[in-house]
mmCIF file of C-alpha atoms in Angstrom:
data_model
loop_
_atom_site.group_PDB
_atom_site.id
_atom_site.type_symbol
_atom_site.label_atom_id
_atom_site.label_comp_id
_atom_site.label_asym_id
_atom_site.label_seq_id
_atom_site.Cartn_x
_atom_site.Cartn_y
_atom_site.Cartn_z
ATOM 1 C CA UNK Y 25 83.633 85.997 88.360
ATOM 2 C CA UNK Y 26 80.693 87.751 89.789
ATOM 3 C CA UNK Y 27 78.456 85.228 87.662
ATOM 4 C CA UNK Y 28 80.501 82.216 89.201
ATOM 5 C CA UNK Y 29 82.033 83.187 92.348
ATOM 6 C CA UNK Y 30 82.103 79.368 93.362
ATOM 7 C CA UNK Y 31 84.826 79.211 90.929
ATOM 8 C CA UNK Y 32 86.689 82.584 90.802
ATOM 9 C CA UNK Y 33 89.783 81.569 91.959
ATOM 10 C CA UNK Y 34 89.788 79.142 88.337
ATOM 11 C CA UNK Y 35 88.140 82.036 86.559
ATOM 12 C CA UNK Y 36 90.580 84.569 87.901
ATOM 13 C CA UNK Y 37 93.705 82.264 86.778
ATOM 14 C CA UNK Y 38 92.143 81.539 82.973
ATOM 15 C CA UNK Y 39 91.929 84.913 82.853
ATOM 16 C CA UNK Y 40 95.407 86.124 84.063
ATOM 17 C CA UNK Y 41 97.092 83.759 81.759
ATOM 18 C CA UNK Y 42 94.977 85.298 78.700
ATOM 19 C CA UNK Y 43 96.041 88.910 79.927
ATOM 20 C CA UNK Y 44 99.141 89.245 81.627
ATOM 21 C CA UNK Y 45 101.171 86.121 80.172
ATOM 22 C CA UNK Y 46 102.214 88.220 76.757
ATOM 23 C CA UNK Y 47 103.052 91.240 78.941
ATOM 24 C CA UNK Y 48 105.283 89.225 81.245
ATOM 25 C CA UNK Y 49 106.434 86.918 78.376
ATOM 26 C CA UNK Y 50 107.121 90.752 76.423
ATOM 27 C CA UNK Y 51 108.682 91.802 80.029
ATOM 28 C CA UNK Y 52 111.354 88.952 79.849
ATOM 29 C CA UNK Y 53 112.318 89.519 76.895
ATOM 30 C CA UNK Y 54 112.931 92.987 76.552
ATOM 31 C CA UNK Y 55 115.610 91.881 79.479
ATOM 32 C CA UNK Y 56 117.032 89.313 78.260
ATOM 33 C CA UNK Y 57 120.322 87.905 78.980
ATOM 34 C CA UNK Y 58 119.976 89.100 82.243
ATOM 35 C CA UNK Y 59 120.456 86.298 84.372
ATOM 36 C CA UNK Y 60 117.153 84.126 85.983
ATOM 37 C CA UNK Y 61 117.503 84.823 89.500
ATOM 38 C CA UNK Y 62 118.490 88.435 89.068
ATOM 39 C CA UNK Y 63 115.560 88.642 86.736
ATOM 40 C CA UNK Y 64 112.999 87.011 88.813
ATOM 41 C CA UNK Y 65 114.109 88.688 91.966
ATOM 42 C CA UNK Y 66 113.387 92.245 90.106
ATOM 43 C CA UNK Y 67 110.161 91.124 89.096
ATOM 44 C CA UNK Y 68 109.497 90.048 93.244
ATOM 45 C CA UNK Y 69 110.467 93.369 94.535
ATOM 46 C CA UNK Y 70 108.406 95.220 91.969
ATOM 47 C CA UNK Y 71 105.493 93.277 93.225
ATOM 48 C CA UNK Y 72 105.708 93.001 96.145
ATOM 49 C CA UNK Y 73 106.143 97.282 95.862
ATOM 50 C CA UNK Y 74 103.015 97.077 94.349
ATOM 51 C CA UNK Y 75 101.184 94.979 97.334
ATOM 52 C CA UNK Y 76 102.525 97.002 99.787
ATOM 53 C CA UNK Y 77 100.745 100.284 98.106
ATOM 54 C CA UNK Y 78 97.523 98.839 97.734
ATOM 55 C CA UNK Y 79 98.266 97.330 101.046
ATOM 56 C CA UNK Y 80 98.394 100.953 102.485
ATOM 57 C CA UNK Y 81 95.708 102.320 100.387
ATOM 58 C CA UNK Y 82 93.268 99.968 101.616
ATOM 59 C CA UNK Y 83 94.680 100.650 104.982
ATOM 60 C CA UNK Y 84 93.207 104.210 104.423
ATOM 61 C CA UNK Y 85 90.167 103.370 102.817
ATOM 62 C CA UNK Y 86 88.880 101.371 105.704
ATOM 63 C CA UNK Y 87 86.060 98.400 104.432
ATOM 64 C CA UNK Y 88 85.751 98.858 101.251
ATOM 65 C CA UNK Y 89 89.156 99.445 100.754
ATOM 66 C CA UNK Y 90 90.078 96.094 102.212
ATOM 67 C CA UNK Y 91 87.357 94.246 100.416
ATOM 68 C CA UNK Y 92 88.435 95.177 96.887
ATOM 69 C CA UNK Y 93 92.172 95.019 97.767
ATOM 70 C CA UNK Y 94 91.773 91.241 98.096
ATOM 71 C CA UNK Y 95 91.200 91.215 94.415
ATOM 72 C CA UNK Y 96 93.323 93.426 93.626
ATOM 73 C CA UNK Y 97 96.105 91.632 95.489
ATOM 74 C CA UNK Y 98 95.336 88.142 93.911
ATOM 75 C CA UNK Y 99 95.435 89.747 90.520
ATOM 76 C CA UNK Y 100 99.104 91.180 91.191
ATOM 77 C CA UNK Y 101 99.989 87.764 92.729
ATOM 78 C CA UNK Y 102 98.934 86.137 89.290
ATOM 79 C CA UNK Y 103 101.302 88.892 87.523
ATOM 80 C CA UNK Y 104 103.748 88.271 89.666
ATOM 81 C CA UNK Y 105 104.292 84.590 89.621
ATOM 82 C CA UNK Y 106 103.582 84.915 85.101
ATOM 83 C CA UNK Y 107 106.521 87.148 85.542
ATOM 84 C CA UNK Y 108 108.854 84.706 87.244
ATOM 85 C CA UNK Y 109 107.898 82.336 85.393
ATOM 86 C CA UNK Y 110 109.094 84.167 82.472
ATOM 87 C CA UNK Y 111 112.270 85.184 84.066
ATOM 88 C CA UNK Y 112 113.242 81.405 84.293
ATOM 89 C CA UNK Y 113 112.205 80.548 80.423
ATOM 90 C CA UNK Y 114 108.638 79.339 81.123
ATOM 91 C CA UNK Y 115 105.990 80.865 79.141
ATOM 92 C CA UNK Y 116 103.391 82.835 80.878
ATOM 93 C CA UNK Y 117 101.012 82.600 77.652
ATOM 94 C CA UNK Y 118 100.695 78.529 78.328
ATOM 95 C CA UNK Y 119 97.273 77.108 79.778
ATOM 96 C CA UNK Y 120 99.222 75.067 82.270
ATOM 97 C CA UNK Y 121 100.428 78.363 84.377
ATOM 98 C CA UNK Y 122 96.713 78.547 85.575
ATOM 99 C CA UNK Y 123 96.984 75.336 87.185
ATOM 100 C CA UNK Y 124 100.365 77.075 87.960
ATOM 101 C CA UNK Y 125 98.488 80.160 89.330
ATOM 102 C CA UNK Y 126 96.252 77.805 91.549
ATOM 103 C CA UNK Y 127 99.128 75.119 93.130
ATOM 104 C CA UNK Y 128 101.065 77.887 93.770
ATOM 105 C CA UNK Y 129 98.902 80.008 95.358
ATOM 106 C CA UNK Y 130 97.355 77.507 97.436
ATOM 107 C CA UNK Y 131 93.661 77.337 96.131
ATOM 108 C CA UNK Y 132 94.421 73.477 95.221
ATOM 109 C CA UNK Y 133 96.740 71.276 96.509
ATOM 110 C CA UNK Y 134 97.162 69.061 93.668
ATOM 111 C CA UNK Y 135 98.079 69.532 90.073
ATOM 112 C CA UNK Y 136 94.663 66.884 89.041
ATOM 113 C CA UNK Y 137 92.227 68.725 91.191
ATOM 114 C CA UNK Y 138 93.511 72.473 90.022
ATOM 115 C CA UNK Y 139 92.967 71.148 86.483
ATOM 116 C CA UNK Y 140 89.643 69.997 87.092
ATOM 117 C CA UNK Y 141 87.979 73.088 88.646
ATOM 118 C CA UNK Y 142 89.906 75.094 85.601
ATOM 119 C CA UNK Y 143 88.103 73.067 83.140
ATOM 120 C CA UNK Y 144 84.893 73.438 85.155
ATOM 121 C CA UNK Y 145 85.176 77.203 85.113
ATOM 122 C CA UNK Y 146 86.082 77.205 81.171
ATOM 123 C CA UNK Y 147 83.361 75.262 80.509
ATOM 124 C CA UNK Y 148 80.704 77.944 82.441
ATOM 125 C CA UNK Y 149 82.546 80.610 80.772
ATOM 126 C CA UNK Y 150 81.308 79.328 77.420
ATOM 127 C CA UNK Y 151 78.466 77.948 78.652
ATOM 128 C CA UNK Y 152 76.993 81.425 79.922
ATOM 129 C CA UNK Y 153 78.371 83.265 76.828
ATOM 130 C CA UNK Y 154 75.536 80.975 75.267
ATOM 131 C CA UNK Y 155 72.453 81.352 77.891
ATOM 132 C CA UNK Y 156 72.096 84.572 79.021
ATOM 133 C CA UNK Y 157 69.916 83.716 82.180
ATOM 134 C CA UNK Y 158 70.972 85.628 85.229
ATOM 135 C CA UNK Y 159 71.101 85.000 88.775
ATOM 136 C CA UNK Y 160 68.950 86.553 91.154
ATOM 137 C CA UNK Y 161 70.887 86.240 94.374
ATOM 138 C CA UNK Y 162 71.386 89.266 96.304
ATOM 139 C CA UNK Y 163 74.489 91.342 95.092
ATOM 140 C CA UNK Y 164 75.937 91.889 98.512
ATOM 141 C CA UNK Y 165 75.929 87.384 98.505
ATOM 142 C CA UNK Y 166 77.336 87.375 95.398
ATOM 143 C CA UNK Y 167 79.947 89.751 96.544
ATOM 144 C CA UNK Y 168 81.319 88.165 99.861
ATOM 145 C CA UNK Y 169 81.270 85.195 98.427
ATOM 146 C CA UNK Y 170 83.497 85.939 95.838
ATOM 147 C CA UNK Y 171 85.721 88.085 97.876
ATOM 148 C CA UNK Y 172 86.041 85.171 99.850
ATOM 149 C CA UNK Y 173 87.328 83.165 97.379
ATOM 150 C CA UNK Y 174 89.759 86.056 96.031
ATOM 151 C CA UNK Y 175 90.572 85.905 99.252
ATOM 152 C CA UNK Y 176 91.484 81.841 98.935
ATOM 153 C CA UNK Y 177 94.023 83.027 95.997
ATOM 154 C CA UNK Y 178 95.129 86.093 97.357
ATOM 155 C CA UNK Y 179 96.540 84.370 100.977
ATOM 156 C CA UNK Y 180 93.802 83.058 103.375
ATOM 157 C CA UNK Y 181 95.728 84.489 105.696
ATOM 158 C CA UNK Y 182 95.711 87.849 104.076
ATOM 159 C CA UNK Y 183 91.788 87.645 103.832
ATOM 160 C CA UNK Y 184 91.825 86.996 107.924
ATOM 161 C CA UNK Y 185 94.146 90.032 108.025
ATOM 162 C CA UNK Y 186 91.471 91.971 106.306
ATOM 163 C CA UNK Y 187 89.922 93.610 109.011
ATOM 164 C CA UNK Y 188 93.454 94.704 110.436
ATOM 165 C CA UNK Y 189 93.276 96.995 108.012
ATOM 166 C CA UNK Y 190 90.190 98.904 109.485
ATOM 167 C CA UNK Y 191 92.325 99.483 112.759
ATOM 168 C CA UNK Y 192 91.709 103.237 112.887
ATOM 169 C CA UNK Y 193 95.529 105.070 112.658
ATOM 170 C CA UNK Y 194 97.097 101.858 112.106
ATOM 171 C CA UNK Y 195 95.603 100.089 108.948
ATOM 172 C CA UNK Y 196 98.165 101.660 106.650
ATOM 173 C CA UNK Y 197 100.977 100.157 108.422
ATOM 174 C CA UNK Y 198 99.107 96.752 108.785
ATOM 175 C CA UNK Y 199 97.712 96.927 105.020
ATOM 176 C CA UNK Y 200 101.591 97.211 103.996
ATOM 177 C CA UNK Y 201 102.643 94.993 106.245
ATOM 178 C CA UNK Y 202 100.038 92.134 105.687
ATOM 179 C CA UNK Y 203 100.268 92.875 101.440
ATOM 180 C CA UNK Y 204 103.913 92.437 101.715
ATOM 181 C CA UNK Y 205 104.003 89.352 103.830
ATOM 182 C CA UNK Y 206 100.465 88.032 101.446
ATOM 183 C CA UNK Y 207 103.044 88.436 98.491
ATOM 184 C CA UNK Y 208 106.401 86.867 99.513
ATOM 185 C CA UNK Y 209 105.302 83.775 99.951
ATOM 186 C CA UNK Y 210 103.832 82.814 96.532
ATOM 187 C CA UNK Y 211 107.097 84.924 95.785
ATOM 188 C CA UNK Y 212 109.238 82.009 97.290
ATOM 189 C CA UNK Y 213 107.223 79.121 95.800
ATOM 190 C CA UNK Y 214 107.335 80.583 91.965
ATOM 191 C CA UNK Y 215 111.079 80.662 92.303
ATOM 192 C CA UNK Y 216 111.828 77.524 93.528
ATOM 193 C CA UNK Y 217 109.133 75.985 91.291
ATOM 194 C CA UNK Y 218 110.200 77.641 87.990
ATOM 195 C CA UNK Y 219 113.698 77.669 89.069
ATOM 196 C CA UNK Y 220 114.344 73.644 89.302
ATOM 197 C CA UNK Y 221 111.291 73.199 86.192
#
């Protein structure tokens, strides 16, 4: 991602699918025949537990913090919405949940479009496993600009929240708060998504 950040939304989803589909899909399972709904509202809570921790740590860790929770907030997003999609039957191991990962997250808008940019970002992927030239833009560039787009996945509105986080005495109440609220809303869309098919 830090080789293409103009695309690590895309890369980010390719490579949630390859890692945390079989450990949702393995998830399910093991809980099966509990019923859907039960299933994927266990899988919700857990995550959005999850959000709301790295919510708070950020909180504490001022900047920095609250820069690398955006990533670390999109990624439990993506293993969030793998795991409701196995709760309803639909396996998390299948290429289409990135273009899953991207609809419902918000980073595209339409199903075409998502697909596009994923192929895109596949195709650098192999393409830069082949030439090893390297970029020479500044690492602090390279950085915001893919923490912006993290950001994109994660909740735009949770990357605009970032700095709330920095509020000295406050940002661990904010960084739950704004996690949480970051979280339940892809939350909502995987279930009624996966939930009708």
């Amino acid at each position: 991602m830090k080789a293409d950040p103009q695309y690590a939304p895309e890369h980010l989803a390719l490579e949630a699918v390859r890692r945390l589909g079989p450990e949702a899909a393995e998830w399910a399972a093991h809980h099966q025949p509990k019923d859907p709904d039960e299933l994927a509202l266990e899988a919700i809570r857990h995550f959005t537990t999850l959000a709301r921790i790295s919510g708070a740590v950020s909180g504490a860790a001022g900047l920095p913090g609250a820069v690398l929770d955006v990533g670390v907030l999109a990624w439990n997003q993506a293993r969030m919405v793998l795991h409701i999609a196995a709760a309803y039957g639909v396996d998390p191991t299948a290429p289409e949940r990135a273009t899953d990962l991207l609809i419902l997250q918000k980073v595209h808008h339409v199903a075409e479009s998502a697909r596009i940019a994923l192929g895109v970002a596949a195709g650098r992927e192999r393409a830069s496993r082949i030439f090893t030239g390297s970029t020479n833009r500044p690492l602090f560039r390279v950085l915001v600009s893919l923490g912006v787009k993290l950001g994109q996945m994660a909740g735009v509105r949770a990357a605009r929240k970032i700095f709330a986080k920095m509020i000295p005495g406050a940002g661990i109440i904010l960084g739950t708060w704004v996690n949480s609220a970051a979280t339940k809303d892809p939350a909502r869309r995987a279930r009624i998504h996966y939930r009708n098919g």
